[in-house]
């Protein structure tokens, strides 16, 4: 998937006409295996090997549809010191979006997939497995002819010329990445400029690497044969979480208009949780343009199910609401505010002595909350052109501590996950 999307990403910067046809090209997949009869058989064997090794449990009918999978083979030295083959099993259609502006045009691609990574021609070797991987890329072409790109998620192969002295690097807590190298981006992004070698050829000039990357070459060398770990969750996929939350809370909500968010253990609560928001009224958006600032406001009403992943225990809030706003000023600064909704609030660099806190009668916060009434306010800090953080200046009101509320809730018996593969396991 990385190779398919990256090729379209760069080509779209060269020609807007290519971008317009990308949606037709994308489902066909980009493969570097030739179309001979023997290689078609080899392709089928590789796809089945990855499916079995990773316990993806994809059906024969799914595997037989070539538009569902992409194989890419790297020769020794291209990504790792040894040959590597990746198999991507699409779990959601490749979607695209084109945004035309006054000074620029932006083309976006996004998809979700299962990923198997294995040593080429090693029948019994290591297979690395990533369930529910996702990737989102965008490329922007500017009026002056220059272009830039951002890649978030997915696998990325770096050659020795991709990492230069001008690159801004913050990966796995370090300021370096190995090149040549082959990585899977669990979190973060890679960004840079598009260099036009010719009218029909473009190269990526990376300027930023940030986030949590898995070193695929090192992982294959260090570990034996692997299979996908048994998920420590009762939720088979997002649709399953939506259905179980609706049932556990008795909302009788419209399951086709719901948003799912997952938090790993330690991100919001000591245990992993999944929240499902069932919209009870359409999102209301408003943009107010002034002489010195522009303000964007969003209002939503919804039912909320906050559930512990390992057993499905749910804490339910009827008729929740959220009103959020952000304002960008002419001088480049920005502020935000929020009333209602759920928030992860921890005592880190975004909350400090400068923050006015009055929550439930106390002067501190550290956890995952739903705001019954009150307000949060702060400033938007631009770490890089692609990354911002929220610097809280005010946190006040009556908040429900969701982690404690889930622990105090009566455990709910979540239904046994259904077998089989859900085509739209990731929503994009």
Tab-separated table of C-alpha atoms in Angstrom:
chain	number	residue	atom	x	y	z
A	1	UNK	CA	0.000	0.000	0.000
A	2	UNK	CA	2.867	2.367	0.758
A	3	UNK	CA	4.210	1.985	-2.773
A	4	UNK	CA	0.813	2.358	-4.393
A	5	UNK	CA	-0.082	5.502	-2.486
A	6	UNK	CA	3.370	7.088	-2.617
A	7	UNK	CA	3.481	6.815	-6.407
A	8	UNK	CA	0.133	8.546	-6.773
A	9	UNK	CA	1.146	11.074	-4.145
A	10	UNK	CA	4.168	12.233	-6.148
A	11	UNK	CA	2.473	12.012	-9.541
A	12	UNK	CA	-0.452	14.132	-8.362
A	13	UNK	CA	1.981	16.948	-7.666
A	14	UNK	CA	3.241	16.812	-11.237
A	15	UNK	CA	-0.173	16.934	-12.874
A	16	UNK	CA	-3.643	17.701	-11.550
A	17	UNK	CA	-5.003	15.531	-14.360
A	18	UNK	CA	-3.190	12.539	-12.875
A	19	UNK	CA	-4.743	13.369	-9.524
A	20	UNK	CA	-8.222	13.412	-11.041
A	21	UNK	CA	-7.773	9.900	-12.434
A	22	UNK	CA	-6.107	8.443	-9.320
A	23	UNK	CA	-9.400	7.186	-7.930
A	24	UNK	CA	-9.796	4.980	-11.010
A	25	UNK	CA	-6.211	3.765	-10.868
A	26	UNK	CA	-5.992	3.057	-7.144
A	27	UNK	CA	-8.157	-0.102	-6.918
A	28	UNK	CA	-6.055	-1.819	-9.577
A	29	UNK	CA	-3.027	-1.856	-7.231
A	30	UNK	CA	0.592	-1.315	-8.212
A	31	UNK	CA	2.651	-4.494	-8.324
A	32	UNK	CA	6.202	-5.261	-9.351
A	33	UNK	CA	5.515	-8.951	-10.076
A	34	UNK	CA	5.295	-9.623	-13.813
A	35	UNK	CA	2.108	-11.124	-15.222
A	36	UNK	CA	3.388	-14.531	-16.368
A	37	UNK	CA	1.463	-17.680	-15.477
A	38	UNK	CA	4.207	-18.893	-13.128
A	39	UNK	CA	4.372	-15.565	-11.327
A	40	UNK	CA	0.598	-15.461	-11.013
A	41	UNK	CA	0.830	-18.801	-9.182
A	42	UNK	CA	3.710	-17.457	-7.077
A	43	UNK	CA	1.632	-14.390	-6.247
A	44	UNK	CA	-1.261	-16.570	-5.092
A	45	UNK	CA	1.072	-18.639	-2.890
A	46	UNK	CA	2.601	-15.540	-1.275
A	47	UNK	CA	-0.813	-14.050	-0.511
A	48	UNK	CA	-1.964	-17.278	1.152
A	49	UNK	CA	1.303	-17.606	3.102
A	50	UNK	CA	0.869	-14.165	4.617
A	51	UNK	CA	-2.768	-14.812	5.462
A	52	UNK	CA	-1.966	-18.094	7.236
A	53	UNK	CA	1.171	-16.869	9.032
A	54	UNK	CA	-0.615	-13.816	10.415
A	55	UNK	CA	-3.958	-15.501	11.202
A	56	UNK	CA	-5.811	-12.790	9.288
A	57	UNK	CA	-8.526	-15.386	8.498
A	58	UNK	CA	-9.338	-13.864	5.115
A	59	UNK	CA	-11.624	-15.965	2.929
A	60	UNK	CA	-10.614	-17.628	-0.334
A	61	UNK	CA	-13.083	-15.397	-2.163
A	62	UNK	CA	-11.419	-12.296	-0.703
A	63	UNK	CA	-7.919	-13.530	-1.616
A	64	UNK	CA	-8.996	-14.397	-5.152
A	65	UNK	CA	-10.018	-10.788	-5.838
A	66	UNK	CA	-6.786	-9.139	-6.976
A	67	UNK	CA	-8.081	-5.651	-6.165
A	68	UNK	CA	-7.974	-6.567	-2.453
A	69	UNK	CA	-4.225	-7.176	-2.232
A	70	UNK	CA	-0.895	-5.659	-3.192
A	71	UNK	CA	2.490	-7.412	-3.231
A	72	UNK	CA	5.777	-5.545	-3.349
A	73	UNK	CA	9.227	-7.134	-3.377
A	74	UNK	CA	12.418	-5.295	-2.400
A	75	UNK	CA	15.705	-6.710	-3.632
A	76	UNK	CA	18.561	-7.115	-1.151
A	77	UNK	CA	19.902	-3.629	-0.437
A	78	UNK	CA	16.759	-1.785	-1.541
A	79	UNK	CA	15.171	-1.752	1.926
A	80	UNK	CA	17.056	-4.304	4.060
A	81	UNK	CA	20.356	-6.097	3.544
A	82	UNK	CA	18.251	-9.101	2.472
A	83	UNK	CA	15.248	-9.370	0.168
A	84	UNK	CA	11.893	-8.419	1.688
A	85	UNK	CA	8.346	-8.952	0.435
A	86	UNK	CA	5.297	-7.091	1.741
A	87	UNK	CA	1.657	-8.098	1.269
A	88	UNK	CA	-1.093	-5.552	1.911
A	89	UNK	CA	-4.655	-6.822	2.374
A	90	UNK	CA	-7.024	-3.890	1.922
A	91	UNK	CA	-9.771	-3.717	4.550
A	92	UNK	CA	-11.274	-0.468	3.304
A	93	UNK	CA	-11.422	1.152	-0.132
A	94	UNK	CA	-8.685	3.599	-1.099
A	95	UNK	CA	-10.333	7.013	-0.815
A	96	UNK	CA	-9.139	10.264	-2.310
A	97	UNK	CA	-9.921	13.940	-1.942
A	98	UNK	CA	-8.848	16.921	-4.066
A	99	UNK	CA	-8.900	20.419	-2.603
A	100	UNK	CA	-8.416	23.345	-4.953
A	101	UNK	CA	-7.281	26.637	-3.430
A	102	UNK	CA	-6.231	30.036	-4.679
A	103	UNK	CA	-2.489	29.384	-4.348
A	104	UNK	CA	-2.340	25.594	-4.154
A	105	UNK	CA	-4.017	22.269	-4.945
A	106	UNK	CA	-3.911	19.397	-2.436
A	107	UNK	CA	-4.515	15.718	-3.195
A	108	UNK	CA	-5.169	13.276	-0.319
A	109	UNK	CA	-5.267	9.473	-0.233
A	110	UNK	CA	-6.223	7.212	2.662
A	111	UNK	CA	-6.851	3.524	3.302
A	112	UNK	CA	-6.698	0.763	5.943
A	113	UNK	CA	-5.181	-2.683	5.529
A	114	UNK	CA	-3.593	-5.729	7.122
A	115	UNK	CA	0.156	-5.962	6.460
A	116	UNK	CA	2.443	-9.001	6.294
A	117	UNK	CA	6.206	-8.497	5.937
A	118	UNK	CA	8.448	-11.490	5.212
A	119	UNK	CA	11.888	-12.460	3.984
A	120	UNK	CA	11.702	-13.090	0.234
A	121	UNK	CA	11.878	-16.763	-0.842
A	122	UNK	CA	12.064	-18.007	2.754
A	123	UNK	CA	9.181	-20.443	3.031
A	124	UNK	CA	9.430	-20.961	6.811
A	125	UNK	CA	10.988	-17.661	7.823
A	126	UNK	CA	9.798	-14.792	9.955
A	127	UNK	CA	6.547	-13.049	9.073
A	128	UNK	CA	5.819	-9.736	10.764
A	129	UNK	CA	2.117	-8.982	11.087
A	130	UNK	CA	0.274	-5.694	11.495
A	131	UNK	CA	-3.497	-5.781	11.832
A	132	UNK	CA	-5.609	-2.735	10.997
A	133	UNK	CA	-2.718	-0.692	9.650
A	134	UNK	CA	-3.639	2.630	8.126
A	135	UNK	CA	-2.015	5.257	5.967
A	136	UNK	CA	-2.944	8.796	4.968
A	137	UNK	CA	-0.916	10.873	2.550
A	138	UNK	CA	-1.289	14.307	1.036
A	139	UNK	CA	0.613	16.230	-1.605
A	140	UNK	CA	0.266	19.931	-2.337
A	141	UNK	CA	1.286	21.754	-5.501
A	142	UNK	CA	1.765	25.500	-5.167
A	143	UNK	CA	1.278	28.286	-7.680
A	144	UNK	CA	5.049	28.871	-7.926
A	145	UNK	CA	5.541	25.291	-9.159
A	146	UNK	CA	6.896	23.824	-5.926
A	147	UNK	CA	5.253	20.906	-4.138
A	148	UNK	CA	5.296	19.203	-0.738
A	149	UNK	CA	4.034	15.924	0.742
A	150	UNK	CA	3.113	14.353	4.107
A	151	UNK	CA	2.893	10.597	4.799
A	152	UNK	CA	1.257	9.413	8.037
A	153	UNK	CA	1.288	5.686	8.781
A	154	UNK	CA	2.257	2.751	6.591
A	155	UNK	CA	5.650	1.367	5.611
A	156	UNK	CA	8.463	3.508	4.270
A	157	UNK	CA	11.726	2.436	2.601
A	158	UNK	CA	14.601	4.924	2.893
A	159	UNK	CA	17.724	4.856	0.770
A	160	UNK	CA	21.012	6.502	1.707
A	161	UNK	CA	20.057	9.749	-0.074
A	162	UNK	CA	16.712	10.151	1.688
A	163	UNK	CA	18.116	11.252	5.061
A	164	UNK	CA	20.193	14.419	4.727
A	165	UNK	CA	21.724	16.832	7.200
A	166	UNK	CA	18.833	19.269	6.843
A	167	UNK	CA	16.210	16.709	7.920
A	168	UNK	CA	14.402	17.365	11.221
A	169	UNK	CA	14.301	13.967	12.992
A	170	UNK	CA	12.496	12.911	16.182
A	171	UNK	CA	11.919	9.140	15.867
A	172	UNK	CA	11.644	6.729	18.814
A	173	UNK	CA	13.119	9.409	21.067
A	174	UNK	CA	16.225	9.822	18.899
A	175	UNK	CA	17.388	12.369	16.339
A	176	UNK	CA	18.492	9.811	13.737
A	177	UNK	CA	17.029	7.156	11.453
A	178	UNK	CA	19.030	4.490	9.661
A	179	UNK	CA	19.296	4.778	5.877
A	180	UNK	CA	19.099	2.517	4.010
A	181	UNK	CA	16.257	1.353	6.216
A	182	UNK	CA	12.728	-0.015	6.175
A	183	UNK	CA	10.151	1.142	8.715
A	184	UNK	CA	6.495	0.880	9.659
A	185	UNK	CA	5.088	4.126	11.096
A	186	UNK	CA	2.959	3.222	14.115
A	187	UNK	CA	2.613	6.904	14.976
A	188	UNK	CA	3.775	10.164	13.446
A	189	UNK	CA	4.645	11.106	9.896
A	190	UNK	CA	7.290	11.761	7.287
A	191	UNK	CA	7.183	14.984	5.254
A	192	UNK	CA	9.194	16.835	2.681
A	193	UNK	CA	9.381	18.520	-0.693
A	194	UNK	CA	8.745	17.045	-4.126
A	195	UNK	CA	11.722	17.472	-6.456
A	196	UNK	CA	10.875	17.375	-10.150
A	197	UNK	CA	13.596	15.437	-11.994
A	198	UNK	CA	11.696	15.839	-15.255
A	199	UNK	CA	8.189	16.678	-16.398
A	200	UNK	CA	7.172	13.068	-15.711
A	201	UNK	CA	9.466	12.044	-12.858
A	202	UNK	CA	9.515	13.213	-9.238
A	203	UNK	CA	11.564	12.366	-6.153
A	204	UNK	CA	10.883	12.810	-2.449
A	205	UNK	CA	13.177	15.214	-0.561
A	206	UNK	CA	12.452	14.345	3.077
A	207	UNK	CA	12.669	17.212	5.579
A	208	UNK	CA	10.827	15.766	8.609
A	209	UNK	CA	10.666	12.358	10.312
A	210	UNK	CA	8.630	12.210	13.521
A	211	UNK	CA	6.900	9.613	15.664
A	212	UNK	CA	7.176	5.954	16.602
A	213	UNK	CA	8.677	3.778	13.861
A	214	UNK	CA	9.111	-0.027	13.839
A	215	UNK	CA	12.438	-1.051	12.269
A	216	UNK	CA	11.244	-3.889	10.015
A	217	UNK	CA	14.714	-5.124	9.012
A	218	UNK	CA	15.822	-5.382	12.636
A	219	UNK	CA	12.552	-7.005	13.690
A	220	UNK	CA	12.820	-9.710	11.036
A	221	UNK	CA	16.423	-10.484	11.997
A	222	UNK	CA	15.866	-10.489	15.768
A	223	UNK	CA	12.737	-12.599	16.071
A	224	UNK	CA	11.533	-15.990	14.943
A	225	UNK	CA	8.380	-16.725	13.024
A	226	UNK	CA	5.474	-14.689	14.348
A	227	UNK	CA	1.740	-14.606	14.041
A	228	UNK	CA	-0.659	-11.844	14.856
A	229	UNK	CA	-1.195	-11.679	18.638
A	230	UNK	CA	-4.595	-12.500	20.028
A	231	UNK	CA	-6.298	-9.151	20.504
A	232	UNK	CA	-6.788	-8.209	24.166
A	233	UNK	CA	-10.228	-6.858	23.358
A	234	UNK	CA	-13.749	-8.171	23.033
A	235	UNK	CA	-14.322	-5.888	20.045
A	236	UNK	CA	-13.747	-7.589	16.718
A	237	UNK	CA	-13.661	-4.301	14.813
A	238	UNK	CA	-15.140	-0.797	14.851
A	239	UNK	CA	-18.574	-1.959	13.703
A	240	UNK	CA	-18.589	-4.579	16.451
A	241	UNK	CA	-17.748	-1.907	19.068
A	242	UNK	CA	-20.579	0.290	17.787
A	243	UNK	CA	-23.074	-2.553	18.070
A	244	UNK	CA	-21.940	-3.685	21.512
A	245	UNK	CA	-21.896	-0.173	22.950
A	246	UNK	CA	-25.408	0.455	21.665
A	247	UNK	CA	-26.620	-2.799	23.207
A	248	UNK	CA	-24.822	-2.385	26.545
A	249	UNK	CA	-26.149	1.162	27.034
A	250	UNK	CA	-29.627	0.576	25.614
A	251	UNK	CA	-29.337	3.645	23.405
A	252	UNK	CA	-31.299	2.265	20.425
A	253	UNK	CA	-29.164	4.690	18.447
A	254	UNK	CA	-28.476	4.924	14.736
A	255	UNK	CA	-25.371	2.727	14.406
A	256	UNK	CA	-24.675	4.137	10.931
A	257	UNK	CA	-23.862	7.553	12.418
A	258	UNK	CA	-21.284	6.746	15.073
A	259	UNK	CA	-17.632	7.565	15.739
A	260	UNK	CA	-15.209	5.127	17.384
A	261	UNK	CA	-12.002	6.054	19.209
A	262	UNK	CA	-9.607	3.620	20.873
A	263	UNK	CA	-7.049	4.346	23.577
A	264	UNK	CA	-4.246	1.918	24.401
A	265	UNK	CA	-3.519	1.144	28.047
A	266	UNK	CA	-1.868	4.208	29.593
A	267	UNK	CA	-3.051	6.682	26.969
A	268	UNK	CA	-6.247	7.660	28.785
A	269	UNK	CA	-6.787	5.049	31.513
A	270	UNK	CA	-4.502	2.377	33.023
A	271	UNK	CA	-6.452	-0.097	30.873
A	272	UNK	CA	-7.315	0.030	27.166
A	273	UNK	CA	-10.691	1.590	26.379
A	274	UNK	CA	-12.903	2.246	23.384
A	275	UNK	CA	-15.377	5.120	23.157
A	276	UNK	CA	-18.317	5.239	20.764
A	277	UNK	CA	-20.213	8.459	20.068
A	278	UNK	CA	-23.679	7.987	18.569
A	279	UNK	CA	-24.748	11.232	16.924
A	280	UNK	CA	-28.208	12.420	17.956
A	281	UNK	CA	-28.205	15.538	15.784
A	282	UNK	CA	-26.172	16.687	12.775
A	283	UNK	CA	-22.813	18.332	13.404
A	284	UNK	CA	-23.121	22.101	13.296
A	285	UNK	CA	-20.141	23.997	11.864
A	286	UNK	CA	-19.642	27.728	11.597
A	287	UNK	CA	-16.779	29.874	10.329
A	288	UNK	CA	-16.572	33.522	11.340
A	289	UNK	CA	-14.097	35.711	9.461
A	290	UNK	CA	-12.922	38.962	11.018
A	291	UNK	CA	-10.373	41.624	10.216
A	292	UNK	CA	-7.709	40.187	12.539
A	293	UNK	CA	-8.872	36.603	13.011
A	294	UNK	CA	-10.871	33.643	11.723
A	295	UNK	CA	-12.902	31.456	14.115
A	296	UNK	CA	-14.148	27.912	13.501
A	297	UNK	CA	-16.873	26.502	15.769
A	298	UNK	CA	-18.287	22.985	15.969
A	299	UNK	CA	-21.305	21.812	17.995
A	300	UNK	CA	-22.386	18.197	18.445
A	301	UNK	CA	-24.964	16.207	20.424
A	302	UNK	CA	-24.507	12.481	20.979
A	303	UNK	CA	-24.838	9.462	23.252
A	304	UNK	CA	-21.501	8.226	24.638
A	305	UNK	CA	-20.433	4.669	25.471
A	306	UNK	CA	-17.015	4.387	27.159
A	307	UNK	CA	-16.017	0.711	27.355
A	308	UNK	CA	-13.141	-1.293	28.812
A	309	UNK	CA	-11.608	-3.342	26.005
A	310	UNK	CA	-10.858	-6.581	27.845
A	311	UNK	CA	-14.427	-7.282	29.028
A	312	UNK	CA	-16.717	-4.706	27.437
A	313	UNK	CA	-17.767	-3.044	30.705
A	314	UNK	CA	-19.521	0.160	29.669
A	315	UNK	CA	-20.180	3.551	31.244
A	316	UNK	CA	-23.003	5.291	29.429
A	317	UNK	CA	-23.875	8.977	29.054
A	318	UNK	CA	-27.175	9.958	27.419
A	319	UNK	CA	-27.458	13.235	25.521
A	320	UNK	CA	-23.818	14.271	25.766
A	321	UNK	CA	-22.789	17.472	24.041
A	322	UNK	CA	-19.705	19.284	22.832
A	323	UNK	CA	-19.050	22.806	21.637
A	324	UNK	CA	-15.519	23.519	20.480
A	325	UNK	CA	-13.928	26.508	18.835
A	326	UNK	CA	-10.552	27.596	17.529
A	327	UNK	CA	-9.403	31.046	16.454
A	328	UNK	CA	-6.391	31.872	14.306
A	329	UNK	CA	-5.095	35.450	14.447
A	330	UNK	CA	-3.395	37.558	11.823
A	331	UNK	CA	-0.082	37.428	13.725
A	332	UNK	CA	-0.029	33.612	13.369
A	333	UNK	CA	-1.076	32.761	16.927
A	334	UNK	CA	-4.119	30.629	17.702
A	335	UNK	CA	-6.382	29.788	20.651
A	336	UNK	CA	-9.002	27.137	21.412
A	337	UNK	CA	-11.906	26.579	23.789
A	338	UNK	CA	-14.288	23.744	24.588
A	339	UNK	CA	-17.475	23.106	26.525
A	340	UNK	CA	-18.605	19.531	27.182
A	341	UNK	CA	-17.179	16.408	25.566
A	342	UNK	CA	-14.487	13.974	26.721
A	343	UNK	CA	-10.869	15.007	27.265
A	344	UNK	CA	-7.553	13.363	28.125
A	345	UNK	CA	-5.981	15.735	30.668
A	346	UNK	CA	-2.612	14.785	32.134
A	347	UNK	CA	-0.036	16.801	34.032
A	348	UNK	CA	2.557	17.126	31.319
A	349	UNK	CA	4.105	19.929	29.297
A	350	UNK	CA	0.665	21.123	28.142
A	351	UNK	CA	-0.653	21.626	31.694
A	352	UNK	CA	1.465	23.414	34.299
A	353	UNK	CA	1.726	26.205	36.853
A	354	UNK	CA	0.300	28.622	34.291
A	355	UNK	CA	-2.966	26.627	34.027
A	356	UNK	CA	-5.940	27.803	36.071
A	357	UNK	CA	-7.575	24.586	37.332
A	358	UNK	CA	-10.806	24.273	39.319
A	359	UNK	CA	-12.243	20.829	38.652
A	360	UNK	CA	-14.693	19.179	41.043
A	361	UNK	CA	-13.484	21.587	43.734
A	362	UNK	CA	-9.822	20.641	43.295
A	363	UNK	CA	-6.843	22.304	41.634
A	364	UNK	CA	-5.428	19.348	39.651
A	365	UNK	CA	-6.359	16.955	36.839
A	366	UNK	CA	-4.761	13.728	35.667
A	367	UNK	CA	-6.847	11.325	33.639
A	368	UNK	CA	-9.726	10.907	31.224
A	369	UNK	CA	-12.815	13.045	31.772
A	370	UNK	CA	-16.241	13.950	30.458
A	371	UNK	CA	-17.103	17.597	31.096
A	372	UNK	CA	-20.652	17.872	32.482
A	373	UNK	CA	-20.360	21.635	32.698
A	374	UNK	CA	-17.492	24.086	32.625
A	375	UNK	CA	-14.880	25.126	30.082
A	376	UNK	CA	-11.364	24.485	28.852
A	377	UNK	CA	-9.293	27.170	27.147
A	378	UNK	CA	-5.777	27.448	25.850
A	379	UNK	CA	-3.302	28.338	23.155
A	380	UNK	CA	-2.302	26.347	20.094
A	381	UNK	CA	1.476	25.850	19.957
A	382	UNK	CA	2.967	25.111	16.519
A	383	UNK	CA	5.899	22.709	17.060
A	384	UNK	CA	6.399	22.349	13.307
A	385	UNK	CA	4.316	23.335	10.262
A	386	UNK	CA	2.691	19.880	10.529
A	387	UNK	CA	2.416	19.393	14.316
A	388	UNK	CA	0.591	21.327	17.029
A	389	UNK	CA	-0.019	20.840	20.751
A	390	UNK	CA	-2.627	22.302	23.092
A	391	UNK	CA	-1.243	24.574	25.832
A	392	UNK	CA	-4.054	24.702	28.431
A	393	UNK	CA	-4.611	27.977	30.286
A	394	UNK	CA	-7.972	27.223	31.955
A	395	UNK	CA	-9.683	23.972	33.022
A	396	UNK	CA	-12.769	24.552	35.147
A	397	UNK	CA	-16.072	22.862	35.936
A	398	UNK	CA	-17.688	19.581	36.940
A	399	UNK	CA	-15.993	16.623	35.282
A	400	UNK	CA	-16.785	12.867	35.350
A	401	UNK	CA	-13.666	10.724	35.799
A	402	UNK	CA	-14.349	8.139	33.119
A	403	UNK	CA	-11.650	5.639	34.135
A	404	UNK	CA	-13.064	5.402	37.659
A	405	UNK	CA	-16.637	5.418	36.357
A	406	UNK	CA	-15.885	2.417	34.108
A	407	UNK	CA	-14.256	0.548	36.992
A	408	UNK	CA	-17.287	1.230	39.200
A	409	UNK	CA	-19.790	0.201	36.524
A	410	UNK	CA	-21.452	-3.191	36.646
A	411	UNK	CA	-19.571	-5.442	34.207
A	412	UNK	CA	-21.501	-6.068	31.006
A	413	UNK	CA	-21.247	-9.387	29.226
A	414	UNK	CA	-20.225	-8.517	25.709
A	415	UNK	CA	-21.424	-10.979	23.047
A	416	UNK	CA	-18.905	-13.443	21.646
A	417	UNK	CA	-17.238	-11.894	18.559
A	418	UNK	CA	-18.623	-13.226	15.304
A	419	UNK	CA	-16.284	-15.146	13.040
A	420	UNK	CA	-15.308	-14.073	9.560
A	421	UNK	CA	-13.756	-11.016	7.965
A	422	UNK	CA	-15.464	-7.626	7.909
A	423	UNK	CA	-14.563	-5.875	4.627
A	424	UNK	CA	-14.737	-2.374	6.121
A	425	UNK	CA	-12.843	-3.149	9.304
A	426	UNK	CA	-11.295	0.353	9.245
A	427	UNK	CA	-13.398	3.388	8.445
A	428	UNK	CA	-11.740	6.153	6.450
